[in-house]
Amino acid sequence: MVVDRLFLTDSKSDWIIYCKSMIRQLRISLFLLIILFFLTISIESWVEGETLPFGHQIGVGDFMGGLPGVAMFDYDDDGDLDIYITNGEGFPNRLLQNDGEANFIDVATTAGVNDRGRGHGVATADIDNDGDLDIYVANDGINKLYLNHANGKFTDIAESAGVTSKLNSTTCAFADIDNDGYVDLYVGATDQFSGYGSNVLYRNRGNLTFADITEKTSTAGGYSWAVAFCDYDNDGDQDIFTANDQGLAKKDEFCPIMLFQNNGNLRFSDVSTQAGFTKSGSWMGLAFGDYDLDGDFDLFATNLGTSVQFDEQDTDYHGFYRNNGDGTFTDVAEELGLARWEFGWGTVFTDFDSDGDNDLYYVGNFLFLDATDNPGRFFVNNGDGTFTEPMTKEYGLLTKDKDGNNTIAVGLATGDVNNDGHSDLCVANGGTEAKPAYPILFTDRFDNNNWLQLRLEGTVSNYSAIGTRVSLTTDGHQQIQEVASGSSSLSQNSLHLTFGLGIYSKVDTMEIRWPSGIIQTFQQVPTNQILRIRERDPKFVTEIETQGKQWTKFGTIKFHVLHQNYPNPFNPETWIPYQLATDAEVVISIYNINGVVVSRLKLGQQKAGNYLVRDMAAYWDGRSMNGELVSSGVYFYQIRANHFLASRKMVISK
C-alpha cells in the first residue's frame, strides 16, 4: 500500500500515478512561471526610467513665495504650453517659456511681464480677439493687464483699460458674460490683510477698455481666494462662483461659497442659499468636473477650515457639491470620504489616467504654519461615482522640494506641457527670503489609454473659446468639458481640453457648443491626436503650422513604449500602438495562454516616432501563422525593439 506518494511506494502502478501527478504539477508551475514572466516584463517596461505614474521635475526656476498663483498657456503660439507664476513682494513674476520639450527658461524680463508687486492670482485670455493670449495679474495693490503684441513682448495697459483695481486683489478669471464675443473680467479681493476690498466685475467694451458693472449686476459677493465661471445650469451663459474667506476676526465671520446665476441682459441673482451652499469656511480653491458623468458640472472646493488655530477637532474641511440638475447642489464630501483630509489650496479635476472619468487632486500647506506635513491628496475616480482613498505618495505627487522638505503648495494648474495627450501639473510654492521656493512640474506618465485633445478658436465667439462646451459620446458613454478661465486657487488651467477615452479608438459623436449658440458636430473622430477646431469650420486641423515651422501633435519621446491594443476585447482584428525613442528593428509576437507563439508581426526597421493611429500602428488580423483565425480567449503580445522588451494582455471575444 501507499504510505506517502511523495516518499514511498510499493507498487509500479502507484509509481506511475505519482509520476503523472508530478508532471501535472510541473505543468501548472511552468504555466505560472510563464504568466509571471510576462507580468514581470510588463511591469519592468512600465517603470523604465521612473517608477511612478508621474515624473517629477523640480527647478523650473527658484523664486520668492508669498501666496503665488500659476497659469499654463501658450503665450507665443508655438504649439506648446508656457507657464506664468506670480511672486512675493519685491521679487519678479516669472514667464517660463517652453522649448517644445518641456524645458523652460524665464523670459519675463525681456517680455515685460516681470512685475514685482505682491502677486496673487493670474488669468489669461485674448481680450482683443487678435489671436494671442493676454495676462491679468491680481496684486495686493495695483493690478496688471499685459497686452500681448505677438512678438514676445507685452505692455501693461491696466490703467488705460480701467482695471487696476488698487485693492487687495487675490484672484481673477475671464468669461464672456453677455456672449458679445469679448471676454469680461471678474477680480476677487479679500480684507484678510488690509481690511478693505471686495470683488469687482468688469465688462469688456471691445476697445481695450473695461467698465465696472459690479453694482449694476449685484456681484460684489464676499472676499474671495478663488473665482470661477461655469455654466452650472446648462442654459448657455456663464455663472459666477466665489470661494470666500471673509476675515480672521471671528469664527462666525467665515462665509459659504457664493453662486451668482446669470439671468442674461447683464443681470445676476445670488442663489447661493437656495442652491445649497450654506457651509461656512475659509474656502480656497474651486474645481469643476462631471465626476458622475450625468451631463452637468459638479464642484469640489478646498477649505482651510473654520478655525484659525487649525484645531485637531476642526477637520471638516472640504466640500464636494454634486449637481442635482435642477439648480441645486448636495454636499456629498462626507459620503465620498473627501471631507476630512488636510486643508487645501489649489485643486483640479482632470482625467489623469485617461480612462474616461475625472480624477481629483489638491495641494496644501500654509505659509503661516511653516509648511506643515500636508502632502495634498490625489483621488482616483473608480468610474462608479466613488473615489479611491488617497494615493498621493504612490503616484509620485507629494509636494516636496529637492531636499525632501514639505513645500508651501498654494497655486495649482493642469495642462499638457509635452504634447503627449496627458494632463501634467504645475504647483506654485510659497517661500521666504531665507528659504526660496521652487515650482514643481509633475509630468503624467499614464500611457495605456487613448485620448483626444482639442484646441478651440472662436470666430463669432471670443477667440479664446472660453465658455465653449464640448460633449463626447462613445459607445453610449458621454463626457463633457468646458473651456474655462480661473478656478483652482489663484491659478488657471490650460484652455486646451484633454479627454481620456480608455480603450476606444474613436469618438462616435463630438458636439461643440460655442458661446454664440453655434453648434458643430463631428462623427467618428479618431483618438490619440490633437485637433485645432475653428468656430463654423466644418473640418478640424490635425497639424498646426506656426511661425514657419511644423508642429506635430506629439512631444519628444524619451522611452520606448508599448500601448494597449484597440479595440480590446476584439474580433477578429486589432491595432497595437507603440512609440520608439530611437530607430529600432521591431517585432511583435502574440502568445497564447500557454506561452506558445501563435503569430509574429515582423515590422522591420522603424524610425523613432509615434505609431499610434490606425494607419501607423501594428495590425493583427486575428489569424495564426498558418492563416487560421485563432480561438477566443486571453492572449499576450510582446514587442521587441532592439534590446527593449515589453508585453501586454489582449482578449479575443467571439
XYZ file of C-alpha atoms in Angstrom:
654
model
C 0.000 0.000 0.000
C 0.969 3.599 -0.489
C 2.056 5.296 2.717
C 3.065 8.630 1.126
C 3.303 9.125 -2.650
C 5.894 11.791 -2.163
C 8.407 9.413 -0.491
C 7.458 5.751 -0.578
C 5.656 3.457 -2.985
C 5.419 -0.320 -3.096
C 3.794 -0.787 -6.489
C 4.579 0.029 -10.093
C 1.106 1.472 -10.690
C 1.448 3.807 -7.742
C 4.781 4.992 -9.086
C 3.196 5.736 -12.468
C 0.391 7.631 -10.775
C 2.928 9.553 -8.762
C 4.897 10.487 -11.896
C 1.767 11.649 -13.690
C 0.847 13.766 -10.675
C 4.295 15.348 -10.630
C 4.071 16.087 -14.372
C 0.730 17.825 -13.844
C 2.230 19.895 -11.022
C 5.219 20.781 -13.169
C 2.918 21.871 -15.974
C 0.992 24.120 -13.588
C 4.216 25.534 -12.185
C 5.538 26.165 -15.692
C 2.309 27.911 -16.644
C 2.515 30.134 -13.572
C 6.149 30.934 -14.321
C 5.220 31.952 -17.880
C 2.485 34.253 -16.584
C 4.872 35.690 -14.003
C 7.492 36.189 -16.726
C 5.132 38.232 -18.886
C 3.835 40.227 -15.983
C 7.376 40.982 -14.873
C 8.310 42.211 -18.344
C 5.213 44.369 -18.469
C 5.843 45.919 -15.064
C 9.524 46.489 -15.724
C 8.806 48.212 -19.019
C 6.198 50.429 -17.386
C 8.560 51.702 -14.715
C 11.548 52.117 -17.037
C 13.168 55.470 -16.379
C 10.928 56.346 -13.440
C 8.992 54.217 -11.005
C 5.952 56.429 -10.581
C 2.988 57.317 -12.793
C 4.040 60.959 -12.544
C 7.531 62.044 -13.401
C 8.715 64.761 -11.020
C 10.722 67.790 -12.087
C 11.882 70.489 -9.713
C 13.731 73.600 -10.658
C 11.884 75.424 -13.394
C 13.309 78.489 -11.637
C 13.538 79.324 -7.945
C 11.602 82.331 -6.719
C 10.313 84.029 -3.600
C 6.954 82.999 -2.422
C 4.145 84.816 -0.742
C 0.924 83.218 -1.967
C 1.662 82.546 -5.646
C -0.628 81.575 -8.489
C 0.222 79.811 -11.737
C -1.188 79.809 -15.274
C -0.459 77.353 -18.086
C -0.958 78.884 -21.543
C 0.665 79.156 -24.974
C 1.721 82.823 -24.954
C 3.900 82.604 -28.096
C 1.511 80.385 -30.102
C 4.198 77.837 -30.936
C 2.083 74.807 -30.050
C 3.311 74.134 -26.513
C 2.279 75.409 -23.104
C 4.273 78.027 -21.241
C 3.969 78.857 -17.527
C 3.410 82.138 -15.682
C 3.954 82.295 -11.891
C 3.279 85.244 -9.585
C 5.731 86.111 -6.836
C 6.203 87.681 -3.442
C 6.532 91.422 -2.987
C 9.805 92.816 -4.331
C 10.587 89.776 -6.439
C 9.725 89.403 -10.120
C 6.961 87.281 -11.550
C 8.164 84.557 -13.901
C 7.229 83.750 -17.503
C 8.677 80.318 -18.246
C 8.949 79.654 -21.962
C 8.639 76.041 -23.117
C 11.290 74.971 -25.636
C 8.975 72.270 -27.008
C 10.486 69.501 -24.901
C 9.138 70.634 -21.512
C 12.343 72.513 -20.689
C 11.788 76.073 -19.518
C 13.633 79.389 -19.489
C 12.498 82.556 -17.711
C 11.773 85.308 -20.279
C 9.683 87.581 -18.037
C 12.135 90.483 -18.157
C 12.516 90.580 -21.932
C 8.769 90.050 -22.358
C 7.963 92.925 -19.973
C 5.858 90.909 -17.510
C 8.270 90.733 -14.539
C 6.037 92.640 -12.136
C 7.479 92.988 -8.604
C 4.233 93.647 -6.782
C 2.766 91.346 -4.203
C 1.346 88.911 -6.723
C -1.501 86.507 -6.114
C -3.841 85.380 -8.882
C -3.282 85.185 -12.637
C -5.608 84.599 -15.592
C -5.059 84.554 -19.349
C -7.351 85.202 -22.312
C -7.394 87.059 -25.625
C -9.072 90.308 -24.560
C -8.957 91.913 -28.036
C -9.508 88.806 -30.207
C -6.272 89.336 -32.114
C -5.142 85.721 -31.861
C -2.837 85.749 -28.849
C -3.316 85.406 -25.105
C -3.018 88.368 -22.745
C -2.261 88.189 -18.994
C -4.034 89.667 -15.979
C -2.273 89.696 -12.599
C -4.118 90.277 -9.311
C -1.882 92.072 -6.806
C -2.118 93.282 -3.262
C -2.009 96.781 -4.680
C -2.182 97.826 -8.340
C -3.167 95.046 -10.731
C -1.610 94.464 -14.149
C -3.128 93.777 -17.566
C -0.418 92.723 -20.030
C -1.364 93.078 -23.695
C 0.371 90.522 -25.927
C 1.940 92.015 -29.080
C 2.651 88.592 -30.659
C 6.372 89.333 -30.899
C 7.407 88.074 -27.485
C 6.621 91.449 -25.876
C 3.815 92.681 -23.617
C 2.646 96.126 -22.485
C 0.830 96.854 -19.225
C -2.436 98.626 -20.139
C -4.253 98.127 -16.827
C -4.556 101.840 -16.099
C -5.832 102.865 -19.538
C -8.127 99.830 -19.578
C -9.585 100.782 -16.181
C -8.759 97.516 -14.384
C -6.011 98.463 -11.931
C -8.447 97.807 -9.049
C -5.989 99.261 -6.447
C -7.386 96.917 -3.819
C -6.059 93.840 -2.084
C -6.840 91.691 -5.111
C -6.341 87.973 -4.772
C -7.760 86.151 -7.760
C -9.222 86.685 -11.235
C -10.958 84.974 -14.142
C -12.186 85.772 -17.661
C -15.511 84.856 -19.294
C -17.905 86.355 -21.821
C -20.855 87.008 -19.529
C -23.078 88.552 -22.241
C -21.893 86.447 -25.213
C -20.951 89.517 -27.242
C -17.676 87.981 -28.427
C -15.391 89.697 -25.900
C -14.204 88.212 -22.615
C -15.114 90.089 -19.444
C -13.144 90.058 -16.189
C -14.013 89.199 -12.601
C -11.494 90.103 -9.877
C -11.652 88.746 -6.341
C -10.366 90.568 -3.276
C -10.087 89.956 0.443
C -9.923 92.062 3.602
C -7.781 89.454 5.335
C -4.675 91.623 5.393
C -5.642 95.163 4.513
C -9.108 95.477 5.977
C -10.677 96.568 2.701
C -11.554 95.334 -0.737
C -14.341 93.422 -2.424
C -14.883 91.606 -5.687
C -15.240 93.538 -8.954
C -16.900 92.600 -12.267
C -15.575 94.418 -15.360
C -17.310 94.370 -18.743
C -15.123 94.395 -21.858
C -16.182 97.284 -24.135
C -14.305 95.802 -27.103
C -11.888 98.713 -27.417
C -9.244 97.707 -24.842
C -11.209 99.325 -22.037
C -13.454 97.846 -19.343
C -16.409 99.183 -17.334
C -17.020 98.376 -13.669
C -20.521 96.855 -13.590
C -20.311 95.299 -10.135
C -23.041 97.406 -8.581
C -25.292 97.126 -11.621
C -25.031 93.338 -11.619
C -25.008 92.866 -7.800
C -21.972 90.578 -7.976
C -19.688 92.064 -5.308
C -20.089 88.976 -3.169
C -17.716 88.052 -0.400
C -13.962 88.278 -0.122
C -12.531 85.599 -2.334
C -9.410 83.492 -2.837
C -10.816 81.792 -5.911
C -13.357 82.889 -8.519
C -14.591 80.840 -11.429
C -17.123 80.850 -14.227
C -19.159 77.776 -15.075
C -22.464 77.153 -16.822
C -23.833 75.033 -13.980
C -27.479 75.205 -15.146
C -26.804 74.350 -18.819
C -28.565 77.445 -20.170
C -25.712 78.682 -22.367
C -24.341 81.532 -20.273
C -21.601 81.805 -17.679
C -22.440 81.849 -13.966
C -20.068 83.049 -11.220
C -18.748 81.051 -8.253
C -16.607 82.546 -5.474
C -14.615 80.763 -2.770
C -14.851 83.142 0.163
C -12.652 83.841 3.148
C -14.158 86.961 4.710
C -11.743 87.505 7.550
C -9.976 86.027 10.511
C -11.500 88.081 13.318
C -14.122 85.594 14.470
C -15.050 82.071 13.544
C -18.636 83.021 12.696
C -17.461 85.633 10.193
C -16.376 82.996 7.737
C -18.537 82.685 4.636
C -20.006 79.998 2.426
C -19.301 79.663 -1.261
C -21.366 82.122 -3.293
C -23.138 81.472 -6.598
C -24.374 84.250 -8.888
C -26.739 82.930 -11.536
C -26.535 84.664 -14.901
C -30.038 85.778 -15.893
C -28.980 87.401 -19.167
C -29.040 91.115 -20.024
C -26.208 91.751 -17.544
C -28.319 90.689 -14.600
C -27.276 88.184 -11.925
C -29.042 86.700 -8.899
C -27.408 85.489 -5.693
C -28.769 81.939 -5.454
C -26.142 80.612 -3.038
C -28.500 79.518 -0.276
C -31.204 78.000 -2.460
C -28.527 76.206 -4.480
C -27.237 74.514 -1.318
C -24.102 76.493 -0.450
C -24.607 77.058 3.261
C -21.466 75.605 4.838
C -19.157 78.315 6.222
C -15.423 78.037 5.962
C -12.215 79.541 4.751
C -12.652 78.472 1.126
C -9.542 78.498 -1.050
C -9.982 76.607 -4.317
C -12.644 75.527 -6.823
C -12.604 72.693 -9.352
C -15.395 71.770 -11.783
C -15.937 68.442 -13.487
C -18.663 65.943 -14.273
C -17.401 63.258 -11.918
C -20.523 61.077 -12.189
C -20.983 61.510 -15.990
C -24.586 62.686 -15.726
C -24.196 65.686 -18.047
C -23.707 68.552 -15.586
C -20.776 70.032 -13.694
C -20.075 69.143 -10.085
C -17.863 71.182 -7.756
C -15.034 70.337 -5.378
C -13.926 73.130 -3.030
C -10.852 73.172 -0.803
C -11.017 74.713 2.636
C -8.655 75.836 5.373
C -11.348 75.098 7.934
C -13.259 77.418 10.230
C -10.666 77.680 12.977
C -7.666 79.953 12.808
C -5.740 77.636 15.112
C -6.464 74.602 12.933
C -7.509 72.538 15.923
C -7.312 68.798 15.601
C -11.071 68.695 16.053
C -11.569 71.096 13.158
C -11.139 68.607 10.334
C -14.362 69.095 8.405
C -12.628 70.926 5.613
C -13.628 70.287 2.037
C -16.900 70.424 0.159
C -17.884 68.173 -2.725
C -21.053 69.508 -4.287
C -22.924 67.151 -6.584
C -25.028 68.955 -9.181
C -28.591 67.670 -8.925
C -29.520 69.013 -12.373
C -32.342 71.183 -11.020
C -30.353 74.249 -9.962
C -29.321 72.778 -6.603
C -26.250 71.022 -5.224
C -25.817 68.420 -2.486
C -22.619 68.261 -0.442
C -21.502 64.619 -0.661
C -17.938 65.150 0.589
C -18.561 63.133 3.738
C -20.345 60.402 1.800
C -17.458 60.093 -0.669
C -14.794 60.244 2.034
C -13.407 63.574 0.810
C -14.327 65.947 3.630
C -11.905 65.168 6.431
C -8.499 65.321 4.864
C -5.887 68.026 5.363
C -6.747 71.592 4.352
C -6.053 72.620 0.792
C -5.434 75.388 -1.744
C -5.253 74.724 -5.475
C -7.327 71.886 -6.893
C -8.131 70.389 -10.296
C -10.425 67.828 -11.897
C -8.884 66.028 -14.859
C -8.641 62.503 -16.258
C -5.073 61.675 -15.257
C -5.240 58.003 -16.260
C -7.254 58.662 -19.463
C -9.869 56.059 -18.582
C -12.863 58.299 -19.282
C -13.657 59.829 -15.886
C -12.355 62.782 -13.866
C -9.836 62.202 -11.101
C -9.195 64.792 -8.381
C -6.057 66.400 -6.954
C -5.423 69.206 -4.495
C -2.368 70.711 -2.790
C -1.993 72.066 0.717
C 0.262 73.581 3.347
C 0.101 77.066 4.716
C 2.569 79.916 4.790
C 1.956 80.824 8.408
C 2.317 77.234 9.573
C 5.793 76.920 8.031
C 4.995 74.034 5.719
C 3.274 71.557 7.972
C 3.236 67.902 6.949
C 0.385 68.238 4.480
C 1.034 66.194 1.336
C -2.025 67.233 -0.627
C -4.267 64.477 -1.902
C -4.804 62.551 -5.124
C -8.110 60.675 -5.548
C -8.668 58.204 -8.379
C -12.196 58.085 -9.818
C -13.468 54.490 -9.788
C -15.979 55.163 -12.557
C -18.983 54.303 -10.377
C -19.460 57.601 -8.558
C -16.828 56.861 -5.907
C -13.145 57.622 -5.391
C -10.315 55.540 -4.022
C -8.587 56.606 -0.873
C -5.669 58.979 -1.443
C -2.637 57.524 -3.188
C -0.587 60.697 -3.342
C 2.749 59.106 -2.456
C 2.163 56.015 -4.571
C 1.539 58.147 -7.656
C 4.532 60.412 -7.059
C 2.557 63.572 -6.273
C 3.998 64.612 -2.927
C 4.837 68.315 -2.897
C 8.389 68.295 -1.616
C 11.421 70.347 -2.561
C 14.671 68.926 -3.905
C 15.920 68.392 -0.342
C 12.845 66.333 0.579
C 11.177 69.022 2.680
C 7.487 69.842 2.524
C 6.698 72.861 0.382
C 4.143 75.618 0.891
C 1.997 74.451 -2.024
C -0.576 77.078 -2.997
C -1.253 77.566 -6.726
C -2.027 74.605 -8.970
C -2.756 74.338 -12.695
C -3.050 71.499 -15.204
C -2.172 71.275 -18.880
C -0.230 69.135 -21.347
C 3.299 70.606 -21.397
C 4.889 67.906 -23.581
C 2.068 67.327 -26.088
C 1.702 63.653 -25.292
C -2.054 63.846 -24.744
C -1.932 63.567 -20.958
C -2.536 66.167 -18.252
C 0.533 67.446 -16.418
C 0.566 69.574 -13.254
C 2.423 72.677 -12.119
C 2.499 73.617 -8.425
C 3.427 77.150 -7.344
C 5.034 77.119 -3.905
C 5.281 79.981 -1.439
C 8.562 80.803 0.262
C 10.559 83.328 2.238
C 13.742 85.295 1.612
C 15.620 82.853 3.805
C 14.080 79.868 2.060
C 13.234 80.457 -1.612
C 10.605 78.280 -3.144
C 10.673 76.218 -6.303
C 7.733 75.478 -8.569
C 7.135 71.782 -9.168
C 6.250 70.243 -12.504
C 4.623 66.808 -12.431
C 4.537 65.114 -15.830
C 1.847 62.487 -16.390
C 3.235 59.062 -17.412
C -0.073 57.224 -17.734
C 0.120 55.980 -21.309
C -2.009 52.870 -21.567
C -5.277 54.505 -22.633
C -6.498 56.519 -25.596
C -7.093 60.268 -25.515
C -8.185 63.288 -27.547
C -7.100 66.911 -27.134
C -8.932 69.947 -28.528
C -7.639 73.462 -29.131
C -10.596 75.679 -29.941
C -10.666 79.086 -31.655
C -13.728 81.294 -31.625
C -14.619 83.407 -34.650
C -18.094 84.644 -33.742
C -17.462 83.853 -30.076
C -14.404 85.124 -28.196
C -11.156 83.919 -29.761
C -10.091 82.101 -26.570
C -13.278 79.985 -26.827
C -13.863 80.479 -23.090
C -17.316 79.186 -22.196
C -17.377 76.651 -25.045
C -18.795 73.294 -24.013
C -17.707 70.029 -25.631
C -19.543 66.742 -25.336
C -18.007 63.436 -26.456
C -20.110 60.296 -26.831
C -18.521 56.888 -27.326
C -20.455 53.645 -27.099
C -23.174 55.442 -25.107
C -20.588 56.883 -22.699
C -20.791 60.719 -22.531
C -18.221 63.196 -21.226
C -18.459 66.974 -21.016
C -15.869 69.698 -20.527
C -15.937 73.460 -20.734
C -13.155 75.882 -21.696
C -12.693 77.904 -18.521
C -10.550 80.641 -17.061
C -9.835 80.818 -13.330
C -10.794 78.208 -10.704
C -8.253 76.162 -8.721
C -6.776 78.764 -6.320
C -5.150 81.927 -7.681
C -4.467 79.934 -10.869
C -5.611 78.984 -14.339
C -5.568 75.679 -16.171
C -4.750 75.406 -19.845
C -7.550 76.425 -22.212
C -6.919 73.225 -24.166
C -9.354 70.383 -23.434
C -7.952 66.876 -22.937
C -10.282 63.859 -22.799
C -9.433 60.312 -21.756
C -11.052 57.653 -23.937
C -9.923 54.403 -22.338
C -9.965 51.527 -24.832
C -11.878 53.399 -27.541
C -10.027 54.205 -30.745
C -12.593 56.715 -31.960
C -15.288 59.081 -30.713
C -18.745 58.323 -32.069
C -20.045 61.906 -31.758
C -18.278 65.129 -30.781
C -20.568 68.132 -30.190
C -19.172 71.622 -29.646
C -21.496 74.340 -28.304
C -19.928 77.778 -28.667
C -20.933 80.804 -26.536
C -22.502 82.303 -29.668
C -25.011 79.434 -29.703
C -23.434 77.836 -32.793
C -23.269 74.053 -32.519
C -20.828 71.920 -34.506
C -20.992 68.148 -34.669
C -18.304 65.711 -35.832
C -18.720 61.964 -36.277
C -16.266 59.071 -35.933
C -13.320 61.135 -34.719
C -10.079 59.096 -34.291
C -8.402 59.295 -30.884
C -4.764 59.919 -29.894
C -4.465 63.218 -31.720
C -4.523 66.940 -31.041
C -7.161 68.840 -33.021
C -7.430 72.543 -33.712
C -11.048 73.469 -34.417
C -12.300 76.886 -35.522
C -15.857 78.004 -34.930
C -18.057 77.371 -38.030
C -15.243 75.477 -39.796
C -16.604 72.078 -40.920
C -13.126 70.494 -40.760
C -10.598 70.154 -37.989
C -6.835 70.512 -38.315
C -4.523 67.817 -37.004
C -1.262 69.638 -37.638
C -0.552 73.272 -36.893
C 1.922 75.497 -38.749
C 3.193 78.435 -36.711
C 5.994 80.843 -37.439
C 7.296 78.817 -40.348
C 7.815 75.545 -38.507
C 5.708 72.438 -38.496
C 4.443 71.483 -35.090
C 3.355 67.896 -34.687
C 0.811 66.620 -32.280
C 3.282 64.705 -30.132
C 6.170 65.791 -27.972
C 9.624 64.275 -27.574
C 9.663 60.549 -26.823
C 12.053 59.673 -24.007
C 11.435 55.901 -23.829
C 10.171 53.073 -25.980
C 6.544 52.435 -25.021
C 4.103 49.621 -25.814
C 0.479 50.750 -25.560
C -2.739 48.833 -25.055
C -4.204 47.399 -28.238
C -7.528 48.707 -29.528
C -10.218 47.632 -29.641
C -9.821 45.272 -26.700
C -11.632 42.876 -26.449
C -11.757 42.448 -30.237
C -12.977 40.145 -33.001
C -11.178 39.411 -35.191
C -8.817 42.347 -35.839
C -6.974 44.823 -33.631
C -4.291 47.510 -33.736
C -1.232 47.631 -31.470
C 0.143 51.163 -30.884
C 3.694 51.844 -29.763
C 6.332 54.592 -29.555
C 10.037 54.492 -30.319
C 12.582 56.805 -28.748
C 15.237 55.703 -31.294
C 15.321 53.826 -34.594
C 14.801 50.125 -33.980
C 14.137 46.730 -35.563
C 10.594 45.947 -34.394
C 8.972 42.529 -33.968
C 5.643 41.949 -32.222
C 4.842 38.395 -31.134
C 1.443 37.113 -29.997
C 1.359 34.261 -27.458
C -1.496 32.120 -26.207
C -2.090 31.476 -22.522
C 0.349 28.576 -22.605
C 3.176 30.769 -23.850
C 3.111 29.367 -27.413
C 3.661 31.808 -30.277
C 0.541 31.951 -32.474
C 1.556 34.856 -34.703
C 4.509 37.149 -35.284
C 4.425 40.625 -36.862
C 7.825 41.476 -38.351
C 7.639 45.227 -38.850
C 11.256 45.688 -39.856
C 13.425 48.731 -39.219
C 11.287 51.600 -37.877
C 12.262 55.226 -37.336
C 11.894 56.896 -33.940
C 8.386 58.252 -33.568
C 4.776 57.598 -32.656
C 2.966 54.620 -34.137
C -0.401 55.240 -32.527
C -3.101 55.821 -35.126
C -4.500 53.028 -37.254
C -2.547 53.743 -40.403
C 0.715 53.516 -38.421
C 0.083 51.116 -35.522
C 0.830 47.411 -35.865
C -2.138 45.497 -37.297
C -3.148 41.938 -36.442
C -5.988 40.227 -38.258
C -6.536 37.648 -35.518
C -5.022 34.811 -37.574
C -2.303 32.361 -36.700
C 0.872 31.887 -38.717
C -0.903 29.232 -40.837
C -3.694 31.673 -41.710
C -6.429 30.311 -39.412
C -8.492 32.524 -37.101
C -7.428 31.876 -33.535
C -9.973 30.947 -30.915
C -11.407 33.310 -28.319
C -9.555 33.751 -25.060
C -6.723 35.593 -23.354
C -3.503 36.290 -25.290
C -0.303 38.205 -24.707
C 1.535 40.411 -27.179
C 5.205 41.277 -26.809
C 7.250 43.940 -28.595
C 10.965 43.613 -29.207
C 12.650 46.832 -30.316
C 16.382 46.158 -30.329
C 17.020 45.344 -26.639
C 13.667 46.671 -25.396
C 11.028 44.107 -24.347
C 7.502 44.800 -23.123
C 4.245 42.874 -23.129
C 0.547 43.416 -22.533
C -2.592 41.298 -22.370
C -5.313 41.199 -25.048
C -8.650 39.413 -25.255
C -10.414 37.898 -28.261
C -14.143 37.655 -27.694
C -16.411 35.769 -30.124
